[in-house]
mmCIF file of C-alpha atoms in Angstrom:
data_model
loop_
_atom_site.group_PDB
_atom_site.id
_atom_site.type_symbol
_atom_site.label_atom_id
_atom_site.label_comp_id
_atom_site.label_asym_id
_atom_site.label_seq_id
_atom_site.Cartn_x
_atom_site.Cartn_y
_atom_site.Cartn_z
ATOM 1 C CA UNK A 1 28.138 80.576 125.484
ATOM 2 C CA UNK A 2 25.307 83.198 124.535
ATOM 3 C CA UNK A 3 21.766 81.769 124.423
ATOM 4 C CA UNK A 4 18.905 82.655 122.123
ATOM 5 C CA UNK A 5 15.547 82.033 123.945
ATOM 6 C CA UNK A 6 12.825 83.843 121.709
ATOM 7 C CA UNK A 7 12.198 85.110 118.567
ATOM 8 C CA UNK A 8 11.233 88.754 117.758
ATOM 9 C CA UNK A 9 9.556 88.692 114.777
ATOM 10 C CA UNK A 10 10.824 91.007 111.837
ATOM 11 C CA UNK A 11 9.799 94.975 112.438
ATOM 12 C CA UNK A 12 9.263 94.167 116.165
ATOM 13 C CA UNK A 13 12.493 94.470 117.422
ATOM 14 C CA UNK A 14 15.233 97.251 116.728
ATOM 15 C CA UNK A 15 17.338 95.633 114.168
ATOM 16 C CA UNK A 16 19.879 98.540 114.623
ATOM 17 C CA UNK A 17 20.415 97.265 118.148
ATOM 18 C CA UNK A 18 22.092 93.887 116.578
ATOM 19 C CA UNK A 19 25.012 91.856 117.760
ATOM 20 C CA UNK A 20 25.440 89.956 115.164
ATOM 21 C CA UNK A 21 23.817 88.087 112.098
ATOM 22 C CA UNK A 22 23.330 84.603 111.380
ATOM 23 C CA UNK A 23 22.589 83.418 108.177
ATOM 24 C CA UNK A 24 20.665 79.714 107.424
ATOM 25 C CA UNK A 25 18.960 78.346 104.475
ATOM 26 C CA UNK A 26 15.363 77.551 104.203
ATOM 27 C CA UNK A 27 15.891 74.303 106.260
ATOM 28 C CA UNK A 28 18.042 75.980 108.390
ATOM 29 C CA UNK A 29 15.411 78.134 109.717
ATOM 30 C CA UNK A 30 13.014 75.728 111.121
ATOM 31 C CA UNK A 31 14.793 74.685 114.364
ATOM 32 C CA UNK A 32 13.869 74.383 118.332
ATOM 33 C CA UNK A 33 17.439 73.812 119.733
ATOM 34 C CA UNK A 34 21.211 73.533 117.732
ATOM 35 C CA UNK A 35 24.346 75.123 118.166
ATOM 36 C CA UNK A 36 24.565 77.784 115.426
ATOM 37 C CA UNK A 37 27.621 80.150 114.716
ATOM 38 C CA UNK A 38 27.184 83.906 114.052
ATOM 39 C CA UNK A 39 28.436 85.186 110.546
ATOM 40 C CA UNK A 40 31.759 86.290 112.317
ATOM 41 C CA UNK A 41 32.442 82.971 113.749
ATOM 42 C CA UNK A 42 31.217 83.073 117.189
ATOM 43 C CA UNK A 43 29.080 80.207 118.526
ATOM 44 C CA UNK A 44 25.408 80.563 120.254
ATOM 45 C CA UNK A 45 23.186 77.988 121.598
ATOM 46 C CA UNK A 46 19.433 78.435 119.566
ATOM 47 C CA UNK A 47 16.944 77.250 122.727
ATOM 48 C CA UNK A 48 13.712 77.890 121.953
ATOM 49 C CA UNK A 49 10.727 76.442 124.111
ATOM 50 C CA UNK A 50 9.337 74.534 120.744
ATOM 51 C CA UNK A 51 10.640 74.688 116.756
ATOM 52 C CA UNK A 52 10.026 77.357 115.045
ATOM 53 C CA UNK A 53 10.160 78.967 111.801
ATOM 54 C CA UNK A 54 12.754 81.382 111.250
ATOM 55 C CA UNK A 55 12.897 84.596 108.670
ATOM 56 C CA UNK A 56 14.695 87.258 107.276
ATOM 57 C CA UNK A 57 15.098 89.626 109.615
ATOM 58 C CA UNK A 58 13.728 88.029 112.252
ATOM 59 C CA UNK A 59 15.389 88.925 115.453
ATOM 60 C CA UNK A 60 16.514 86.057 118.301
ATOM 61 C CA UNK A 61 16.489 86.838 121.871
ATOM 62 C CA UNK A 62 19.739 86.118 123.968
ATOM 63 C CA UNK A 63 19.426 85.693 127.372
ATOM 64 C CA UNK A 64 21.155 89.331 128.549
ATOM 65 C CA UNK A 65 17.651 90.781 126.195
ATOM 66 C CA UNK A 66 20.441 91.887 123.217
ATOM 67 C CA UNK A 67 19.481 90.441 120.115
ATOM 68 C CA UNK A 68 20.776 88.059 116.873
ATOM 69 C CA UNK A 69 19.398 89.130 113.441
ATOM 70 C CA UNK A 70 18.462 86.424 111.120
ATOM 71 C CA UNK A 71 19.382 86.612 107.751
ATOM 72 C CA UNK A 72 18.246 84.124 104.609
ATOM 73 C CA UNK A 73 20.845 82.595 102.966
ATOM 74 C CA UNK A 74 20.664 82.769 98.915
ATOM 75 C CA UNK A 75 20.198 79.456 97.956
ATOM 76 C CA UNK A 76 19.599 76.727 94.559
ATOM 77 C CA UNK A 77 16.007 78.331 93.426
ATOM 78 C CA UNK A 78 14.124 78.230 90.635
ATOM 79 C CA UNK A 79 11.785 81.116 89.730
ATOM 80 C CA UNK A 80 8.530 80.293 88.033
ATOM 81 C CA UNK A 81 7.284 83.148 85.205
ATOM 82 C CA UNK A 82 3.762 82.375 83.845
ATOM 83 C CA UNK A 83 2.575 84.396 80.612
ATOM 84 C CA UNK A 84 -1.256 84.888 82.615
ATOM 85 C CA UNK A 85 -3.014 84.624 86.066
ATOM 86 C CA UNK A 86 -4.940 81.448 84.718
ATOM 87 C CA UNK A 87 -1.117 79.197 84.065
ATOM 88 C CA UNK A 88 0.039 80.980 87.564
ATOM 89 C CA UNK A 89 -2.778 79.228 89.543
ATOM 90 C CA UNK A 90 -2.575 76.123 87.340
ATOM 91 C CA UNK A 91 1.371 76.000 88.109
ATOM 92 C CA UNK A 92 0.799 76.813 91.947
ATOM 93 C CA UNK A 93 -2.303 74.270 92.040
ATOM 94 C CA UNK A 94 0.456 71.367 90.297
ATOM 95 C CA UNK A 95 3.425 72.316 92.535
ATOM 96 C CA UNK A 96 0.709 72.362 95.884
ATOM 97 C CA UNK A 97 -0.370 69.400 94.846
ATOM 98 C CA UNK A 98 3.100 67.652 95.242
ATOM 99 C CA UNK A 99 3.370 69.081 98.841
ATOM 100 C CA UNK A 100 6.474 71.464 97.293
ATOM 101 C CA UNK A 101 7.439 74.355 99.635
ATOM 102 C CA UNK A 102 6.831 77.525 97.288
ATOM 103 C CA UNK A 103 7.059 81.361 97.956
ATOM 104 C CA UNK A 104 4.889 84.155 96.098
ATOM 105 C CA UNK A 105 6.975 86.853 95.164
ATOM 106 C CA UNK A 106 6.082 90.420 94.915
ATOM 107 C CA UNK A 107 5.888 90.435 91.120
ATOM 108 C CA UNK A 108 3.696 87.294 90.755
ATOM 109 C CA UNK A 109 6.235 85.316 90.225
ATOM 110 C CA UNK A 110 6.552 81.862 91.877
ATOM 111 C CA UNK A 111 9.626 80.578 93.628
ATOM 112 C CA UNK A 112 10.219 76.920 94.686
ATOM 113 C CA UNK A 113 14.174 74.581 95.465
ATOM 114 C CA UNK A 114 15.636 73.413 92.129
ATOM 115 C CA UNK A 115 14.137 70.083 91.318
ATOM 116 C CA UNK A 116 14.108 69.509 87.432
ATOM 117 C CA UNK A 117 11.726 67.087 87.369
ATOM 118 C CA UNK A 118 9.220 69.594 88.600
ATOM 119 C CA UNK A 119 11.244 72.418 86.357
ATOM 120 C CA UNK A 120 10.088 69.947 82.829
ATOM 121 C CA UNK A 121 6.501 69.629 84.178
ATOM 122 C CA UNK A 122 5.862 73.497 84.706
ATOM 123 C CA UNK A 123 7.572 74.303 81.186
ATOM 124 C CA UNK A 124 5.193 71.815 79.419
ATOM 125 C CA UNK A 125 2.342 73.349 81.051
ATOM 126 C CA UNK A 126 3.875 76.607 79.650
ATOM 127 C CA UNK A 127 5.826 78.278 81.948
ATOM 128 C CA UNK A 128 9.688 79.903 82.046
ATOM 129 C CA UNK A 129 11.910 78.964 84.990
ATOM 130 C CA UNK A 130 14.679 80.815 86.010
ATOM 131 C CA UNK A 131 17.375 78.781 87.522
ATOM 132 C CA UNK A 132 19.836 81.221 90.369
ATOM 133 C CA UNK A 133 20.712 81.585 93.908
ATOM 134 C CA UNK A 134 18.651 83.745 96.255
ATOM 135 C CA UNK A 135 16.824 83.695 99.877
ATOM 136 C CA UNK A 136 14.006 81.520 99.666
ATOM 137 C CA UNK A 137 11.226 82.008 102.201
ATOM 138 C CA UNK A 138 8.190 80.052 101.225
ATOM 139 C CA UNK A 139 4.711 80.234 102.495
ATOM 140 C CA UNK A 140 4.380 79.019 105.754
ATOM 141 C CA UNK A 141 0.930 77.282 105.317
ATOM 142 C CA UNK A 142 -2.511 78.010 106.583
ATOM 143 C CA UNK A 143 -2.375 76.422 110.080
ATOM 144 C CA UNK A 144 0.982 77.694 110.942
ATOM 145 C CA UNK A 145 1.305 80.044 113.976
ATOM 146 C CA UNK A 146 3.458 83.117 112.366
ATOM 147 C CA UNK A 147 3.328 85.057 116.116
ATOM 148 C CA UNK A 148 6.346 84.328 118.298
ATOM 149 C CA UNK A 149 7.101 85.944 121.652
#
């Protein structure tokens, strides 16, 4: 069975040179050691030295040095539209505040899993959600180590 040892980081590999693709959710992309299958069906054995966080595009290292992209499954999501900069913070600061994994998208947007309870507090502070299915890939926090080898 191929083996995946270490993670190339996204941009630091050459993506063109890929076997194959595998494609996890959010939670599916924190992991140390499991037995994934490719998107063609072929099993691997994910054996990293300690867990870490996986990403879009990120590229895993099999033992032979060829490489396994990473792809982010599109997933339940709800996207967070605030009228002003002022609601954005307040909405991030509320969501933060309940220890809910969120990503910053390019447009200002916020993006967090679909959890209507937290959906009816951020429209009655005055927001819009979006409910939909797309990659989520949420901050990773300010003590986590985003370098792999």
């Amino acid at each position: 069975m191929r083996r995946a040892i270490s993670v190339r980081r996204s941009g630091g590999w050459p993506e063109h040179t890929a076997l194959a693709t595998v494609t996890l959710d959010f939670t599916g992309r924190h992991r140390r050691r499991i037995r994934l299958t490719d998107d063609v069906g072929q099993p691997f054995l994910l054996d990293l030295s300690e867990a870490t966080r996986l990403d879009d595009g990120d590229g895993l290292v099999l033992e032979d040095g060829s490489f396994i992209r990473v792809a982010a499954a599109a997933e339940a999501v709800m996207d967070i539209r605030c009228r002003d900069s002022v609601l954005g913070l307040r909405i991030a600061w509320h969501v933060g505040n309940r220890h809910t994994p969120m990503q910053i998208l390019h447009d200002g947007c916020l993006r967090i899993g679909v959890d209507e309870v937290l959906a009816d507090m951020i429209v009655g502070l005055g927001a819009e959600v979006k409910r939909h299915r797309a990659p989520f890939t949420p901050e990773a926090g300010a003590y986590h180590e985003l370098g792999a080898t």
